[in-house]
Amino acid sequence: MLCSREIFRFLVRKDVRKILKRKDSDAGEKGKALEDLRASLFNKFYSVDGAKHQRICGPVAALTFNFMVAIGIIFINKWVLKNIGFQFPVFLTFIHYAVSWALMAILNSFSLLPASPPSKSTPFSLFTLGIVMSLSTGLSNVSLKYNSVGFYQMAKIAVTPSIVLAEFIWYNKRVTFSKVIALTVVSIGVAIATVTDLQFSLFGACVAMAWIIPSAINKILWSNLQQQENWTALSLMWKTTPITLLFLVSMIPFLDPPGVLAFHWSFHSTSAILLSAFLGFLLQWSGALALGATSAISHVVLGQFKTCVLLLGSYYLFGSNPGTTSICGAFIAIGGMSLFTYLNLNAKKQPVPPKASSSLPKSKLGEGNEENRHGFGTDSV
């Protein structure tokens, strides 16, 4: 849709209309004009400025995309770990990122990946993001293997205050009192909804606690690099995935049980694992889009909403009985999420004070520059 709008705006410009309406019989000049058009379109969509326009994704679309993919990968991963018998969570994470990198390499070979923005502060940030991505995703899958879903969600509640504290220390971001109340209601609701399923081991509890800090830093860096330094989701994934793969390899001997080489790679099991890996690529991409369009806290709230929807959906659709306490907790959490969403939308609707305008009249030169600013042309006077 964005591509179509940009092409239409390009074609209706005065200078382009003149080229298209020319009746010059010189085929060489016509060919040169078409070549200029093609080069201009390519520069628009592959340049850093074009990548900045591609990064714009509506919060509703990004969050919905991430929500649907997250629901799907939960069932696929459960099928792989339980029915297929692939009991190697960190190596499964490694396969996810390896397939993601291979898909992005194909896109890059066709010049479909957006250009990386020039920045002096990103090398260390990219390296840090690659490390925390491997820790966050790897430890998350290990926690799900050794703990119940309820304990996993209880540990996930601690990510929210960790993000609030970290953003206040690093970026001096403050959360309003009304949003603090909404986030507190969400956390209490999720705690009540999952309190009946608190099964864990000592090792699993340690892994869950170690996962909290990397998960918070991971979400903050994804959101900040996209919103402050104009990275797109795919270009950031392309730069950080090799670092993530390297650290996942170093984690496999310590967190996975032995025997991965002896696993029976049949067509059935391989297909299931590759399907899980493809959904993993979509999950990483949709999560990056959601973090770029919203914030780290909003992404955490979305994850807790997913838990409540799964709990209530299992109750209404499949007849499972989590208990009255869990159902009431899910409704309390959804109420807190609704309040948090309302506060975010209300804050965006507040009018921005207009900038002081100059009293000098606009010149013809200024009008021409304004036309170039809104079109595709890069000419300057």
CSV table of N, CA and C in Angstrom, one decimal, residues 59-184:
chain,number,residue,atom,x,y,z
A,59,PRO,N,0.7,0.6,14.9
A,59,PRO,CA,0.8,-0.2,16.1
A,59,PRO,C,-0.2,-1.4,16.2
A,60,VAL,N,-1.4,-1.1,15.7
A,60,VAL,CA,-2.4,-2.1,15.7
A,60,VAL,C,-2.0,-3.3,14.8
A,61,ALA,N,-1.5,-3.0,13.5
A,61,ALA,CA,-1.1,-4.0,12.6
A,61,ALA,C,0.1,-4.8,13.1
A,62,ALA,N,1.1,-4.1,13.7
A,62,ALA,CA,2.3,-4.8,14.2
A,62,ALA,C,1.9,-5.7,15.4
A,63,LEU,N,1.1,-5.2,16.3
A,63,LEU,CA,0.8,-6.0,17.5
A,63,LEU,C,-0.1,-7.2,17.1
A,64,THR,N,-1.0,-7.0,16.2
A,64,THR,CA,-1.9,-8.1,15.7
A,64,THR,C,-1.1,-9.2,15.0
A,65,PHE,N,-0.1,-8.7,14.2
A,65,PHE,CA,0.8,-9.7,13.5
A,65,PHE,C,1.6,-10.5,14.5
A,66,ASN,N,2.2,-9.8,15.5
A,66,ASN,CA,2.9,-10.5,16.5
A,66,ASN,C,2.1,-11.4,17.3
A,67,PHE,N,0.9,-11.0,17.7
A,67,PHE,CA,0.0,-11.8,18.5
A,67,PHE,C,-0.4,-13.1,17.8
A,68,MET,N,-0.8,-13.0,16.5
A,68,MET,CA,-1.2,-14.2,15.7
A,68,MET,C,0.0,-15.2,15.6
A,69,VAL,N,1.2,-14.7,15.2
A,69,VAL,CA,2.3,-15.6,15.1
A,69,VAL,C,2.7,-16.2,16.4
A,70,ALA,N,2.6,-15.5,17.5
A,70,ALA,CA,3.0,-16.0,18.8
A,70,ALA,C,2.1,-17.1,19.2
A,71,ILE,N,0.8,-17.0,18.9
A,71,ILE,CA,-0.2,-18.1,19.2
A,71,ILE,C,0.2,-19.3,18.4
A,72,GLY,N,0.5,-19.1,17.1
A,72,GLY,CA,0.8,-20.3,16.3
A,72,GLY,C,2.1,-21.0,16.7
A,73,ILE,N,3.1,-20.3,17.1
A,73,ILE,CA,4.4,-20.9,17.4
A,73,ILE,C,4.3,-21.6,18.7
A,74,ILE,N,3.4,-21.2,19.6
A,74,ILE,CA,3.3,-21.9,20.9
A,74,ILE,C,2.9,-23.4,20.7
A,75,PHE,N,1.9,-23.6,19.8
A,75,PHE,CA,1.4,-24.9,19.6
A,75,PHE,C,2.4,-25.7,18.8
A,76,ILE,N,3.1,-25.1,17.8
A,76,ILE,CA,4.0,-25.8,17.0
A,76,ILE,C,5.2,-26.2,17.9
A,77,ASN,N,5.7,-25.3,18.7
A,77,ASN,CA,6.9,-25.7,19.6
A,77,ASN,C,6.5,-26.8,20.6
A,78,LYS,N,5.3,-26.7,21.1
A,78,LYS,CA,4.8,-27.8,22.0
A,78,LYS,C,4.8,-29.1,21.3
A,79,TRP,N,4.3,-29.1,20.0
A,79,TRP,CA,4.3,-30.3,19.3
A,79,TRP,C,5.7,-30.8,19.0
A,80,VAL,N,6.6,-30.0,18.7
A,80,VAL,CA,8.0,-30.4,18.5
A,80,VAL,C,8.7,-31.0,19.7
A,81,LEU,N,8.5,-30.3,20.8
A,81,LEU,CA,9.1,-30.7,22.1
A,81,LEU,C,8.5,-31.9,22.7
A,82,LYS,N,7.2,-32.1,22.5
A,82,LYS,CA,6.5,-33.2,23.2
A,82,LYS,C,6.2,-34.4,22.2
A,83,ASN,N,5.5,-34.1,21.1
A,83,ASN,CA,5.2,-35.2,20.2
A,83,ASN,C,6.4,-35.7,19.4
A,84,ILE,N,7.2,-34.8,18.9
A,84,ILE,CA,8.3,-35.1,18.1
A,84,ILE,C,9.5,-35.7,19.0
A,85,GLY,N,9.5,-35.2,20.2
A,85,GLY,CA,10.5,-35.6,21.1
A,85,GLY,C,11.9,-34.9,21.0
A,86,PHE,N,11.9,-33.7,20.5
A,86,PHE,CA,13.1,-33.0,20.3
A,86,PHE,C,13.4,-32.2,21.6
A,87,GLN,N,14.1,-32.8,22.5
A,87,GLN,CA,14.3,-32.2,23.8
A,87,GLN,C,15.5,-31.3,23.9
A,88,PHE,N,15.7,-30.5,22.9
A,88,PHE,CA,16.9,-29.6,22.9
A,88,PHE,C,16.5,-28.2,22.7
A,89,PRO,N,16.1,-27.5,23.7
A,89,PRO,CA,15.5,-26.1,23.5
A,89,PRO,C,16.5,-25.1,22.9
A,90,VAL,N,17.7,-25.1,23.4
A,90,VAL,CA,18.7,-24.1,22.9
A,90,VAL,C,19.1,-24.4,21.4
A,91,PHE,N,19.2,-25.7,21.1
A,91,PHE,CA,19.5,-26.1,19.7
A,91,PHE,C,18.4,-25.8,18.8
A,92,LEU,N,17.1,-25.9,19.3
A,92,LEU,CA,16.0,-25.5,18.5
A,92,LEU,C,16.0,-24.0,18.3
A,93,THR,N,16.4,-23.2,19.3
A,93,THR,CA,16.5,-21.8,19.1
A,93,THR,C,17.6,-21.5,18.0
A,94,PHE,N,18.7,-22.2,18.1
A,94,PHE,CA,19.7,-22.1,17.1
A,94,PHE,C,19.2,-22.3,15.7
A,95,ILE,N,18.4,-23.4,15.5
A,95,ILE,CA,17.8,-23.7,14.2
A,95,ILE,C,16.9,-22.5,13.8
A,96,HIS,N,16.1,-22.0,14.7
A,96,HIS,CA,15.2,-20.9,14.3
A,96,HIS,C,16.0,-19.7,13.8
A,97,TYR,N,17.1,-19.3,14.5
A,97,TYR,CA,17.9,-18.2,14.0
A,97,TYR,C,18.7,-18.5,12.7
A,98,ALA,N,19.1,-19.7,12.6
A,98,ALA,CA,19.9,-20.1,11.4
A,98,ALA,C,18.9,-20.0,10.1
A,99,VAL,N,17.7,-20.5,10.3
A,99,VAL,CA,16.7,-20.4,9.2
A,99,VAL,C,16.4,-19.0,8.9
A,100,SER,N,16.3,-18.2,9.9
A,100,SER,CA,16.0,-16.7,9.8
A,100,SER,C,17.1,-16.1,9.0
A,101,TRP,N,18.3,-16.4,9.4
A,101,TRP,CA,19.5,-15.7,8.7
A,101,TRP,C,19.5,-16.2,7.2
A,102,ALA,N,19.2,-17.5,6.9
A,102,ALA,CA,19.2,-18.0,5.6
A,102,ALA,C,18.1,-17.2,4.7
A,103,LEU,N,16.9,-17.1,5.3
A,103,LEU,CA,15.9,-16.3,4.6
A,103,LEU,C,16.3,-14.9,4.3
A,104,MET,N,16.9,-14.3,5.3
A,104,MET,CA,17.3,-12.9,5.1
A,104,MET,C,18.5,-12.8,4.1
A,105,ALA,N,19.3,-13.8,4.0
A,105,ALA,CA,20.4,-13.8,3.0
A,105,ALA,C,19.8,-13.9,1.6
A,106,ILE,N,18.7,-14.7,1.4
A,106,ILE,CA,18.0,-14.7,0.1
A,106,ILE,C,17.4,-13.4,-0.2
A,107,LEU,N,16.8,-12.7,0.7
A,107,LEU,CA,16.3,-11.4,0.5
A,107,LEU,C,17.4,-10.4,0.1
A,108,ASN,N,18.5,-10.5,0.8
A,108,ASN,CA,19.6,-9.6,0.6
A,108,ASN,C,20.2,-9.9,-0.8
A,109,SER,N,20.2,-11.1,-1.3
A,109,SER,CA,20.8,-11.4,-2.6
A,109,SER,C,20.0,-10.7,-3.7
A,110,PHE,N,18.7,-10.5,-3.4
A,110,PHE,CA,17.8,-9.8,-4.4
A,110,PHE,C,17.7,-8.3,-4.1
A,111,SER,N,18.5,-7.8,-3.2
A,111,SER,CA,18.5,-6.4,-2.8
A,111,SER,C,17.2,-6.0,-2.3
A,112,LEU,N,16.5,-6.9,-1.5
A,112,LEU,CA,15.2,-6.6,-0.9
A,112,LEU,C,15.4,-6.1,0.6
A,113,LEU,N,16.5,-6.2,1.2
A,113,LEU,CA,16.7,-5.8,2.5
A,113,LEU,C,17.0,-4.3,2.6
A,114,PRO,N,16.4,-3.5,3.4
A,114,PRO,CA,16.6,-2.1,3.5
A,114,PRO,C,18.1,-1.8,3.9
A,115,ALA,N,18.5,-0.6,3.5
A,115,ALA,CA,19.9,-0.2,3.9
A,115,ALA,C,20.0,0.1,5.4
A,116,SER,N,21.2,-0.1,5.9
A,116,SER,CA,21.4,0.2,7.3
A,116,SER,C,21.7,1.7,7.5
A,117,PRO,N,21.2,2.3,8.5
A,117,PRO,CA,21.4,3.7,8.7
A,117,PRO,C,22.8,4.0,9.2
A,118,PRO,N,23.4,5.1,8.7
A,118,PRO,CA,24.8,5.4,9.2
A,118,PRO,C,24.7,6.0,10.6
A,119,SER,N,25.5,5.4,11.5
A,119,SER,CA,25.5,5.8,12.9
A,119,SER,C,26.8,5.4,13.6
A,120,LYS,N,27.3,6.2,14.4
A,120,LYS,CA,28.6,5.9,15.1
A,120,LYS,C,28.4,5.1,16.4
A,121,SER,N,27.1,5.1,16.9
A,121,SER,CA,26.9,4.5,18.2
A,121,SER,C,26.3,3.1,18.1
A,122,THR,N,26.1,2.6,16.9
A,122,THR,CA,25.5,1.3,16.8
A,122,THR,C,26.4,0.1,17.0
A,123,PRO,N,27.7,0.1,16.6
A,123,PRO,CA,28.4,-1.2,16.7
A,123,PRO,C,28.3,-1.9,18.1
A,124,PHE,N,28.6,-1.1,19.2
A,124,PHE,CA,28.5,-1.7,20.5
A,124,PHE,C,27.0,-2.1,20.8
A,125,SER,N,26.1,-1.3,20.4
A,125,SER,CA,24.7,-1.6,20.6
A,125,SER,C,24.3,-2.9,19.9
A,126,LEU,N,24.7,-3.0,18.7
A,126,LEU,CA,24.4,-4.2,17.9
A,126,LEU,C,25.0,-5.5,18.5
A,127,PHE,N,26.2,-5.4,19.0
A,127,PHE,CA,26.9,-6.5,19.7
A,127,PHE,C,26.2,-6.9,21.0
A,128,THR,N,25.8,-5.8,21.7
A,128,THR,CA,25.0,-6.1,23.0
A,128,THR,C,23.7,-6.7,22.7
A,129,LEU,N,23.0,-6.2,21.6
A,129,LEU,CA,21.7,-6.8,21.3
A,129,LEU,C,21.8,-8.2,20.8
A,130,GLY,N,22.8,-8.5,20.1
A,130,GLY,CA,23.0,-9.9,19.7
A,130,GLY,C,23.2,-10.9,20.9
A,131,ILE,N,24.0,-10.4,21.9
A,131,ILE,CA,24.2,-11.2,23.1
A,131,ILE,C,22.9,-11.4,23.9
A,132,VAL,N,22.2,-10.3,24.1
A,132,VAL,CA,21.0,-10.4,24.9
A,132,VAL,C,19.9,-11.2,24.2
A,133,MET,N,19.9,-11.1,22.8
A,133,MET,CA,18.9,-11.9,22.1
A,133,MET,C,19.1,-13.4,22.3
A,134,SER,N,20.4,-13.9,22.3
A,134,SER,CA,20.7,-15.3,22.5
A,134,SER,C,20.3,-15.7,23.9
A,135,LEU,N,20.7,-14.8,24.9
A,135,LEU,CA,20.3,-15.2,26.3
A,135,LEU,C,18.8,-15.1,26.5
A,136,SER,N,18.1,-14.1,26.0
A,136,SER,CA,16.7,-14.0,26.2
A,136,SER,C,15.9,-15.2,25.6
A,137,THR,N,16.2,-15.5,24.3
A,137,THR,CA,15.4,-16.6,23.7
A,137,THR,C,15.9,-17.9,24.2
A,138,GLY,N,17.2,-18.1,24.3
A,138,GLY,CA,17.6,-19.4,24.8
A,138,GLY,C,17.2,-19.8,26.2
A,139,LEU,N,17.3,-18.8,27.1
A,139,LEU,CA,16.9,-19.1,28.5
A,139,LEU,C,15.4,-19.2,28.6
A,140,SER,N,14.7,-18.5,27.7
A,140,SER,CA,13.2,-18.6,27.7
A,140,SER,C,12.7,-20.0,27.4
A,141,ASN,N,13.3,-20.6,26.4
A,141,ASN,CA,13.0,-22.0,26.0
A,141,ASN,C,13.4,-23.0,27.1
A,142,VAL,N,14.5,-22.8,27.7
A,142,VAL,CA,15.0,-23.7,28.8
A,142,VAL,C,14.0,-23.6,30.0
A,143,SER,N,13.6,-22.3,30.3
A,143,SER,CA,12.6,-22.1,31.4
A,143,SER,C,11.3,-22.9,31.1
A,144,LEU,N,10.8,-22.8,29.9
A,144,LEU,CA,9.6,-23.5,29.5
A,144,LEU,C,9.7,-25.0,29.6
A,145,LYS,N,10.9,-25.5,29.4
A,145,LYS,CA,11.2,-27.0,29.5
A,145,LYS,C,11.1,-27.5,30.9
A,146,TYR,N,11.7,-26.7,31.9
A,146,TYR,CA,11.9,-27.2,33.2
A,146,TYR,C,10.8,-26.6,34.2
A,147,ASN,N,10.0,-25.6,33.7
A,147,ASN,CA,9.0,-25.1,34.6
A,147,ASN,C,7.6,-25.2,33.9
A,148,SER,N,6.6,-25.0,34.7
A,148,SER,CA,5.2,-25.0,34.2
A,148,SER,C,5.0,-23.6,33.5
A,149,VAL,N,4.0,-23.5,32.7
A,149,VAL,CA,3.6,-22.3,32.0
A,149,VAL,C,3.3,-21.2,33.0
A,150,GLY,N,2.6,-21.6,34.1
A,150,GLY,CA,2.2,-20.7,35.2
A,150,GLY,C,3.4,-20.0,35.8
A,151,PHE,N,4.5,-20.8,36.2
A,151,PHE,CA,5.6,-20.2,36.8
A,151,PHE,C,6.4,-19.4,35.8
A,152,TYR,N,6.4,-19.8,34.5
A,152,TYR,CA,7.0,-19.0,33.5
A,152,TYR,C,6.4,-17.6,33.4
A,153,GLN,N,5.1,-17.6,33.4
A,153,GLN,CA,4.3,-16.3,33.4
A,153,GLN,C,4.6,-15.5,34.6
A,154,MET,N,4.7,-16.1,35.8
A,154,MET,CA,4.9,-15.4,37.0
A,154,MET,C,6.3,-14.7,37.0
A,155,ALA,N,7.3,-15.4,36.4
A,155,ALA,CA,8.6,-14.8,36.2
A,155,ALA,C,8.5,-13.7,35.2
A,156,LYS,N,7.7,-13.8,34.2
A,156,LYS,CA,7.5,-12.8,33.2
A,156,LYS,C,7.0,-11.5,33.7
A,157,ILE,N,6.2,-11.5,34.8
A,157,ILE,CA,5.7,-10.3,35.4
A,157,ILE,C,6.8,-9.4,35.8
A,158,ALA,N,7.9,-10.0,36.3
A,158,ALA,CA,9.1,-9.1,36.7
A,158,ALA,C,9.7,-8.4,35.6
A,159,VAL,N,9.5,-8.7,34.4
A,159,VAL,CA,10.1,-8.0,33.2
A,159,VAL,C,9.6,-6.6,33.2
A,160,THR,N,8.3,-6.4,33.5
A,160,THR,CA,7.7,-5.0,33.4
A,160,THR,C,8.4,-4.0,34.3
A,161,PRO,N,8.5,-4.2,35.6
A,161,PRO,CA,9.2,-3.2,36.4
A,161,PRO,C,10.7,-3.1,36.0
A,162,SER,N,11.3,-4.2,35.5
A,162,SER,CA,12.7,-4.1,35.1
A,162,SER,C,12.8,-3.1,33.9
A,163,ILE,N,11.9,-3.2,33.0
A,163,ILE,CA,11.9,-2.3,31.8
A,163,ILE,C,11.7,-0.8,32.3
A,164,VAL,N,10.7,-0.6,33.2
A,164,VAL,CA,10.5,0.7,33.7
A,164,VAL,C,11.7,1.3,34.3
A,165,LEU,N,12.4,0.5,35.2
A,165,LEU,CA,13.5,1.0,35.9
A,165,LEU,C,14.7,1.2,34.9
A,166,ALA,N,14.9,0.3,34.0
A,166,ALA,CA,16.0,0.5,33.1
A,166,ALA,C,15.9,1.7,32.2
A,167,GLU,N,14.6,1.9,31.7
A,167,GLU,CA,14.4,3.1,30.8
A,167,GLU,C,14.5,4.4,31.6
A,168,PHE,N,14.2,4.3,32.9
A,168,PHE,CA,14.4,5.5,33.7
A,168,PHE,C,15.9,5.8,33.9
A,169,ILE,N,16.7,4.8,34.1
A,169,ILE,CA,18.1,5.0,34.4
A,169,ILE,C,18.8,5.4,33.1
A,170,TRP,N,18.5,4.7,32.0
A,170,TRP,CA,19.3,5.0,30.7
A,170,TRP,C,18.8,6.2,29.9
A,171,TYR,N,17.4,6.3,29.8
A,171,TYR,CA,16.9,7.3,29.0
A,171,TYR,C,16.0,8.4,29.7
A,172,ASN,N,16.0,8.3,31.0
A,172,ASN,CA,15.2,9.2,31.8
A,172,ASN,C,13.7,9.2,31.4
A,173,LYS,N,13.2,8.1,31.0
A,173,LYS,CA,11.8,8.0,30.7
A,173,LYS,C,11.0,7.8,32.0
A,174,ARG,N,9.9,8.5,32.1
A,174,ARG,CA,9.0,8.4,33.3
A,174,ARG,C,7.7,7.8,32.8
A,175,VAL,N,7.1,7.0,33.7
A,175,VAL,CA,5.8,6.4,33.5
A,175,VAL,C,4.8,7.2,34.4
A,176,THR,N,3.7,7.6,33.8
A,176,THR,CA,2.7,8.3,34.6
A,176,THR,C,2.1,7.4,35.7
A,177,PHE,N,1.5,8.1,36.7
A,177,PHE,CA,0.9,7.3,37.8
A,177,PHE,C,-0.2,6.5,37.4
A,178,SER,N,-1.0,7.0,36.4
A,178,SER,CA,-2.2,6.2,35.9
A,178,SER,C,-1.7,4.9,35.2
A,179,LYS,N,-0.6,5.0,34.4
A,179,LYS,CA,-0.1,3.8,33.8
A,179,LYS,C,0.5,2.8,34.8
A,180,VAL,N,1.1,3.3,35.8
A,180,VAL,CA,1.6,2.5,36.9
A,180,VAL,C,0.5,1.7,37.5
A,181,ILE,N,-0.6,2.3,37.7
A,181,ILE,CA,-1.8,1.6,38.3
A,181,ILE,C,-2.3,0.5,37.3
A,182,ALA,N,-2.3,0.9,36.0
A,182,ALA,CA,-2.8,-0.1,35.0
A,182,ALA,C,-1.9,-1.3,34.9
A,183,LEU,N,-0.5,-1.0,34.9
A,183,LEU,CA,0.4,-2.1,34.9
A,183,LEU,C,0.4,-3.0,36.1
A,184,THR,N,0.1,-2.4,37.3
A,184,THR,CA,0.0,-3.1,38.5
A,184,THR,C,-1.2,-4.0,38.5
